[in-house]
């Protein structure tokens, strides 16, 4: 079974940065597209960023220019570099294997002064 585990969340001040990691149980190259989603309390879960098997990226308009999705196929790990963080970025961030719909447990990101 495919499993992913997120890490790297925490409390950060507005304007700060965090790097989230998503460690997969198998070959992310084989899995294909990997996604980062986020969900704030009382709000719809939204797609934040995606990276395809061959490295093409997609970003939600709300994070474009601030977040960068990347991956290390050798480490079977996907990253989300989050810069210039805003309070509205506060959410639980989830990693997802696009093809299988496998979710991680999520990691909390809180942006507050």
mmCIF file with all atom_site columns, C-alpha atoms in Angstrom:
data_model
loop_
_atom_site.group_PDB
_atom_site.id
_atom_site.type_symbol
_atom_site.label_atom_id
_atom_site.label_alt_id
_atom_site.label_comp_id
_atom_site.label_asym_id
_atom_site.label_entity_id
_atom_site.label_seq_id
_atom_site.pdbx_PDB_ins_code
_atom_site.Cartn_x
_atom_site.Cartn_y
_atom_site.Cartn_z
_atom_site.occupancy
_atom_site.B_iso_or_equiv
_atom_site.pdbx_formal_charge
_atom_site.auth_seq_id
_atom_site.auth_comp_id
_atom_site.auth_asym_id
_atom_site.auth_atom_id
_atom_site.pdbx_PDB_model_num
ATOM 1   C CA . UNK A 1 1   ? 0.000   0.000  0.000   1.00 0.00 ? 1   UNK A CA 1
ATOM 2   C CA . UNK A 1 2   ? 1.110   3.545  -0.733  1.00 0.00 ? 2   UNK A CA 1
ATOM 3   C CA . UNK A 1 3   ? 1.786   5.704  2.306   1.00 0.00 ? 3   UNK A CA 1
ATOM 4   C CA . UNK A 1 4   ? 3.010   9.270  2.635   1.00 0.00 ? 4   UNK A CA 1
ATOM 5   C CA . UNK A 1 5   ? 4.056   11.106 5.780   1.00 0.00 ? 5   UNK A CA 1
ATOM 6   C CA . UNK A 1 6   ? 4.244   14.887 6.058   1.00 0.00 ? 6   UNK A CA 1
ATOM 7   C CA . UNK A 1 7   ? 6.582   16.792 8.321   1.00 0.00 ? 7   UNK A CA 1
ATOM 8   C CA . UNK A 1 8   ? 8.038   20.254 8.765   1.00 0.00 ? 8   UNK A CA 1
ATOM 9   C CA . UNK A 1 9   ? 5.045   22.218 9.925   1.00 0.00 ? 9   UNK A CA 1
ATOM 10  C CA . UNK A 1 10  ? 5.097   24.558 12.854  1.00 0.00 ? 10  UNK A CA 1
ATOM 11  C CA . UNK A 1 11  ? 4.557   28.083 14.071  1.00 0.00 ? 11  UNK A CA 1
ATOM 12  C CA . UNK A 1 12  ? 6.100   30.879 12.053  1.00 0.00 ? 12  UNK A CA 1
ATOM 13  C CA . UNK A 1 13  ? 5.763   34.655 11.977  1.00 0.00 ? 13  UNK A CA 1
ATOM 14  C CA . UNK A 1 14  ? 4.244   36.450 8.994   1.00 0.00 ? 14  UNK A CA 1
ATOM 15  C CA . UNK A 1 15  ? 6.895   36.850 6.342   1.00 0.00 ? 15  UNK A CA 1
ATOM 16  C CA . UNK A 1 16  ? 8.733   33.783 7.532   1.00 0.00 ? 16  UNK A CA 1
ATOM 17  C CA . UNK A 1 17  ? 9.478   30.511 5.799   1.00 0.00 ? 17  UNK A CA 1
ATOM 18  C CA . UNK A 1 18  ? 8.943   26.799 6.294   1.00 0.00 ? 18  UNK A CA 1
ATOM 19  C CA . UNK A 1 19  ? 9.823   23.759 4.266   1.00 0.00 ? 19  UNK A CA 1
ATOM 20  C CA . UNK A 1 20  ? 7.405   20.865 4.351   1.00 0.00 ? 20  UNK A CA 1
ATOM 21  C CA . UNK A 1 21  ? 8.457   17.342 3.474   1.00 0.00 ? 21  UNK A CA 1
ATOM 22  C CA . UNK A 1 22  ? 6.403   14.411 2.246   1.00 0.00 ? 22  UNK A CA 1
ATOM 23  C CA . UNK A 1 23  ? 8.142   11.074 2.565   1.00 0.00 ? 23  UNK A CA 1
ATOM 24  C CA . UNK A 1 24  ? 6.620   8.287  0.504   1.00 0.00 ? 24  UNK A CA 1
ATOM 25  C CA . UNK A 1 25  ? 6.765   4.548  1.071   1.00 0.00 ? 25  UNK A CA 1
ATOM 26  C CA . UNK A 1 26  ? 7.712   3.837  -2.519  1.00 0.00 ? 26  UNK A CA 1
ATOM 27  C CA . UNK A 1 27  ? 8.937   5.335  -5.741  1.00 0.00 ? 27  UNK A CA 1
ATOM 28  C CA . UNK A 1 28  ? 7.428   8.761  -6.251  1.00 0.00 ? 28  UNK A CA 1
ATOM 29  C CA . UNK A 1 29  ? 8.651   8.651  -9.813  1.00 0.00 ? 29  UNK A CA 1
ATOM 30  C CA . UNK A 1 30  ? 6.501   5.566  -10.330 1.00 0.00 ? 30  UNK A CA 1
ATOM 31  C CA . UNK A 1 31  ? 3.586   7.167  -8.478  1.00 0.00 ? 31  UNK A CA 1
ATOM 32  C CA . UNK A 1 32  ? 3.550   10.066 -10.913 1.00 0.00 ? 32  UNK A CA 1
ATOM 33  C CA . UNK A 1 33  ? 2.059   13.401 -9.946  1.00 0.00 ? 33  UNK A CA 1
ATOM 34  C CA . UNK A 1 34  ? 2.296   14.405 -6.307  1.00 0.00 ? 34  UNK A CA 1
ATOM 35  C CA . UNK A 1 35  ? 0.106   17.066 -4.743  1.00 0.00 ? 35  UNK A CA 1
ATOM 36  C CA . UNK A 1 36  ? 0.112   19.376 -1.754  1.00 0.00 ? 36  UNK A CA 1
ATOM 37  C CA . UNK A 1 37  ? -3.273  20.378 -0.377  1.00 0.00 ? 37  UNK A CA 1
ATOM 38  C CA . UNK A 1 38  ? -4.219  22.483 2.590   1.00 0.00 ? 38  UNK A CA 1
ATOM 39  C CA . UNK A 1 39  ? -7.310  22.827 4.710   1.00 0.00 ? 39  UNK A CA 1
ATOM 40  C CA . UNK A 1 40  ? -8.054  25.582 7.172   1.00 0.00 ? 40  UNK A CA 1
ATOM 41  C CA . UNK A 1 41  ? -10.695 25.040 9.864   1.00 0.00 ? 41  UNK A CA 1
ATOM 42  C CA . UNK A 1 42  ? -14.173 25.414 8.423   1.00 0.00 ? 42  UNK A CA 1
ATOM 43  C CA . UNK A 1 43  ? -12.863 25.765 4.893   1.00 0.00 ? 43  UNK A CA 1
ATOM 44  C CA . UNK A 1 44  ? -12.698 23.571 1.819   1.00 0.00 ? 44  UNK A CA 1
ATOM 45  C CA . UNK A 1 45  ? -9.561  21.572 1.226   1.00 0.00 ? 45  UNK A CA 1
ATOM 46  C CA . UNK A 1 46  ? -7.709  23.181 -1.644  1.00 0.00 ? 46  UNK A CA 1
ATOM 47  C CA . UNK A 1 47  ? -4.970  22.139 -4.007  1.00 0.00 ? 47  UNK A CA 1
ATOM 48  C CA . UNK A 1 48  ? -1.879  24.232 -3.339  1.00 0.00 ? 48  UNK A CA 1
ATOM 49  C CA . UNK A 1 49  ? 0.722   22.777 -5.670  1.00 0.00 ? 49  UNK A CA 1
ATOM 50  C CA . UNK A 1 50  ? 1.449   19.764 -7.851  1.00 0.00 ? 50  UNK A CA 1
ATOM 51  C CA . UNK A 1 51  ? 4.506   18.271 -9.442  1.00 0.00 ? 51  UNK A CA 1
ATOM 52  C CA . UNK A 1 52  ? 4.367   15.727 -12.223 1.00 0.00 ? 52  UNK A CA 1
ATOM 53  C CA . UNK A 1 53  ? 6.469   12.660 -12.785 1.00 0.00 ? 53  UNK A CA 1
ATOM 54  C CA . UNK A 1 54  ? 8.840   14.644 -14.946 1.00 0.00 ? 54  UNK A CA 1
ATOM 55  C CA . UNK A 1 55  ? 8.925   17.788 -12.855 1.00 0.00 ? 55  UNK A CA 1
ATOM 56  C CA . UNK A 1 56  ? 6.289   20.106 -14.282 1.00 0.00 ? 56  UNK A CA 1
ATOM 57  C CA . UNK A 1 57  ? 4.724   22.221 -11.555 1.00 0.00 ? 57  UNK A CA 1
ATOM 58  C CA . UNK A 1 58  ? 1.387   23.847 -10.842 1.00 0.00 ? 58  UNK A CA 1
ATOM 59  C CA . UNK A 1 59  ? 0.466   26.364 -8.157  1.00 0.00 ? 59  UNK A CA 1
ATOM 60  C CA . UNK A 1 60  ? -2.696  27.845 -6.827  1.00 0.00 ? 60  UNK A CA 1
ATOM 61  C CA . UNK A 1 61  ? -2.929  31.553 -7.542  1.00 0.00 ? 61  UNK A CA 1
ATOM 62  C CA . UNK A 1 62  ? -2.908  32.274 -3.823  1.00 0.00 ? 62  UNK A CA 1
ATOM 63  C CA . UNK A 1 63  ? 0.598   30.865 -3.379  1.00 0.00 ? 63  UNK A CA 1
ATOM 64  C CA . UNK A 1 64  ? 2.182   31.454 -6.760  1.00 0.00 ? 64  UNK A CA 1
ATOM 65  C CA . UNK A 1 65  ? 5.464   33.290 -6.414  1.00 0.00 ? 65  UNK A CA 1
ATOM 66  C CA . UNK A 1 66  ? 5.762   32.394 -2.733  1.00 0.00 ? 66  UNK A CA 1
ATOM 67  C CA . UNK A 1 67  ? 5.701   28.587 -2.630  1.00 0.00 ? 67  UNK A CA 1
ATOM 68  C CA . UNK A 1 68  ? 7.866   26.143 -4.536  1.00 0.00 ? 68  UNK A CA 1
ATOM 69  C CA . UNK A 1 69  ? 7.143   22.450 -4.933  1.00 0.00 ? 69  UNK A CA 1
ATOM 70  C CA . UNK A 1 70  ? 10.049  20.150 -5.657  1.00 0.00 ? 70  UNK A CA 1
ATOM 71  C CA . UNK A 1 71  ? 11.014  16.536 -5.252  1.00 0.00 ? 71  UNK A CA 1
ATOM 72  C CA . UNK A 1 72  ? 13.933  14.228 -4.786  1.00 0.00 ? 72  UNK A CA 1
ATOM 73  C CA . UNK A 1 73  ? 13.140  10.973 -6.545  1.00 0.00 ? 73  UNK A CA 1
ATOM 74  C CA . UNK A 1 74  ? 16.109  9.214  -4.964  1.00 0.00 ? 74  UNK A CA 1
ATOM 75  C CA . UNK A 1 75  ? 14.768  10.043 -1.509  1.00 0.00 ? 75  UNK A CA 1
ATOM 76  C CA . UNK A 1 76  ? 11.133  9.447  -2.488  1.00 0.00 ? 76  UNK A CA 1
ATOM 77  C CA . UNK A 1 77  ? 10.366  12.808 -0.948  1.00 0.00 ? 77  UNK A CA 1
ATOM 78  C CA . UNK A 1 78  ? 8.340   15.794 -2.113  1.00 0.00 ? 78  UNK A CA 1
ATOM 79  C CA . UNK A 1 79  ? 8.935   19.249 -0.662  1.00 0.00 ? 79  UNK A CA 1
ATOM 80  C CA . UNK A 1 80  ? 6.982   22.438 -0.355  1.00 0.00 ? 80  UNK A CA 1
ATOM 81  C CA . UNK A 1 81  ? 9.112   25.492 0.289   1.00 0.00 ? 81  UNK A CA 1
ATOM 82  C CA . UNK A 1 82  ? 6.888   28.178 1.742   1.00 0.00 ? 82  UNK A CA 1
ATOM 83  C CA . UNK A 1 83  ? 8.212   31.738 1.767   1.00 0.00 ? 83  UNK A CA 1
ATOM 84  C CA . UNK A 1 84  ? 6.661   35.086 2.623   1.00 0.00 ? 84  UNK A CA 1
ATOM 85  C CA . UNK A 1 85  ? 4.082   33.317 4.722   1.00 0.00 ? 85  UNK A CA 1
ATOM 86  C CA . UNK A 1 86  ? 0.824   35.050 5.529   1.00 0.00 ? 86  UNK A CA 1
ATOM 87  C CA . UNK A 1 87  ? -1.705  34.392 8.284   1.00 0.00 ? 87  UNK A CA 1
ATOM 88  C CA . UNK A 1 88  ? -4.118  33.135 5.644   1.00 0.00 ? 88  UNK A CA 1
ATOM 89  C CA . UNK A 1 89  ? -1.657  30.328 4.880   1.00 0.00 ? 89  UNK A CA 1
ATOM 90  C CA . UNK A 1 90  ? -2.509  28.828 8.259   1.00 0.00 ? 90  UNK A CA 1
ATOM 91  C CA . UNK A 1 91  ? -3.884  25.342 7.635   1.00 0.00 ? 91  UNK A CA 1
ATOM 92  C CA . UNK A 1 92  ? -3.178  21.663 7.860   1.00 0.00 ? 92  UNK A CA 1
ATOM 93  C CA . UNK A 1 93  ? -1.075  20.752 4.854   1.00 0.00 ? 93  UNK A CA 1
ATOM 94  C CA . UNK A 1 94  ? -1.513  17.349 3.265   1.00 0.00 ? 94  UNK A CA 1
ATOM 95  C CA . UNK A 1 95  ? 0.492   15.397 0.749   1.00 0.00 ? 95  UNK A CA 1
ATOM 96  C CA . UNK A 1 96  ? -1.369  13.271 -1.773  1.00 0.00 ? 96  UNK A CA 1
ATOM 97  C CA . UNK A 1 97  ? -0.417  10.709 -4.358  1.00 0.00 ? 97  UNK A CA 1
ATOM 98  C CA . UNK A 1 98  ? -2.482  11.971 -7.257  1.00 0.00 ? 98  UNK A CA 1
ATOM 99  C CA . UNK A 1 99  ? -3.044  8.648  -8.985  1.00 0.00 ? 99  UNK A CA 1
ATOM 100 C CA . UNK A 1 100 ? -4.069  6.612  -5.949  1.00 0.00 ? 100 UNK A CA 1
ATOM 101 C CA . UNK A 1 101 ? -5.651  9.266  -3.775  1.00 0.00 ? 101 UNK A CA 1
ATOM 102 C CA . UNK A 1 102 ? -3.405  8.279  -0.879  1.00 0.00 ? 102 UNK A CA 1
ATOM 103 C CA . UNK A 1 103 ? -3.203  11.009 1.776   1.00 0.00 ? 103 UNK A CA 1
ATOM 104 C CA . UNK A 1 104 ? -0.772  11.659 4.548   1.00 0.00 ? 104 UNK A CA 1
ATOM 105 C CA . UNK A 1 105 ? -1.791  12.550 8.076   1.00 0.00 ? 105 UNK A CA 1
ATOM 106 C CA . UNK A 1 106 ? -1.145  16.240 7.543   1.00 0.00 ? 106 UNK A CA 1
ATOM 107 C CA . UNK A 1 107 ? 1.150   18.735 9.195   1.00 0.00 ? 107 UNK A CA 1
ATOM 108 C CA . UNK A 1 108 ? -0.026  21.923 10.890  1.00 0.00 ? 108 UNK A CA 1
ATOM 109 C CA . UNK A 1 109 ? 1.256   25.258 9.653   1.00 0.00 ? 109 UNK A CA 1
ATOM 110 C CA . UNK A 1 110 ? 0.398   28.269 11.776  1.00 0.00 ? 110 UNK A CA 1
ATOM 111 C CA . UNK A 1 111 ? 1.383   31.761 10.667  1.00 0.00 ? 111 UNK A CA 1
ATOM 112 C CA . UNK A 1 112 ? 0.940   34.228 13.470  1.00 0.00 ? 112 UNK A CA 1
ATOM 113 C CA . UNK A 1 113 ? 2.730   37.028 15.246  1.00 0.00 ? 113 UNK A CA 1
#
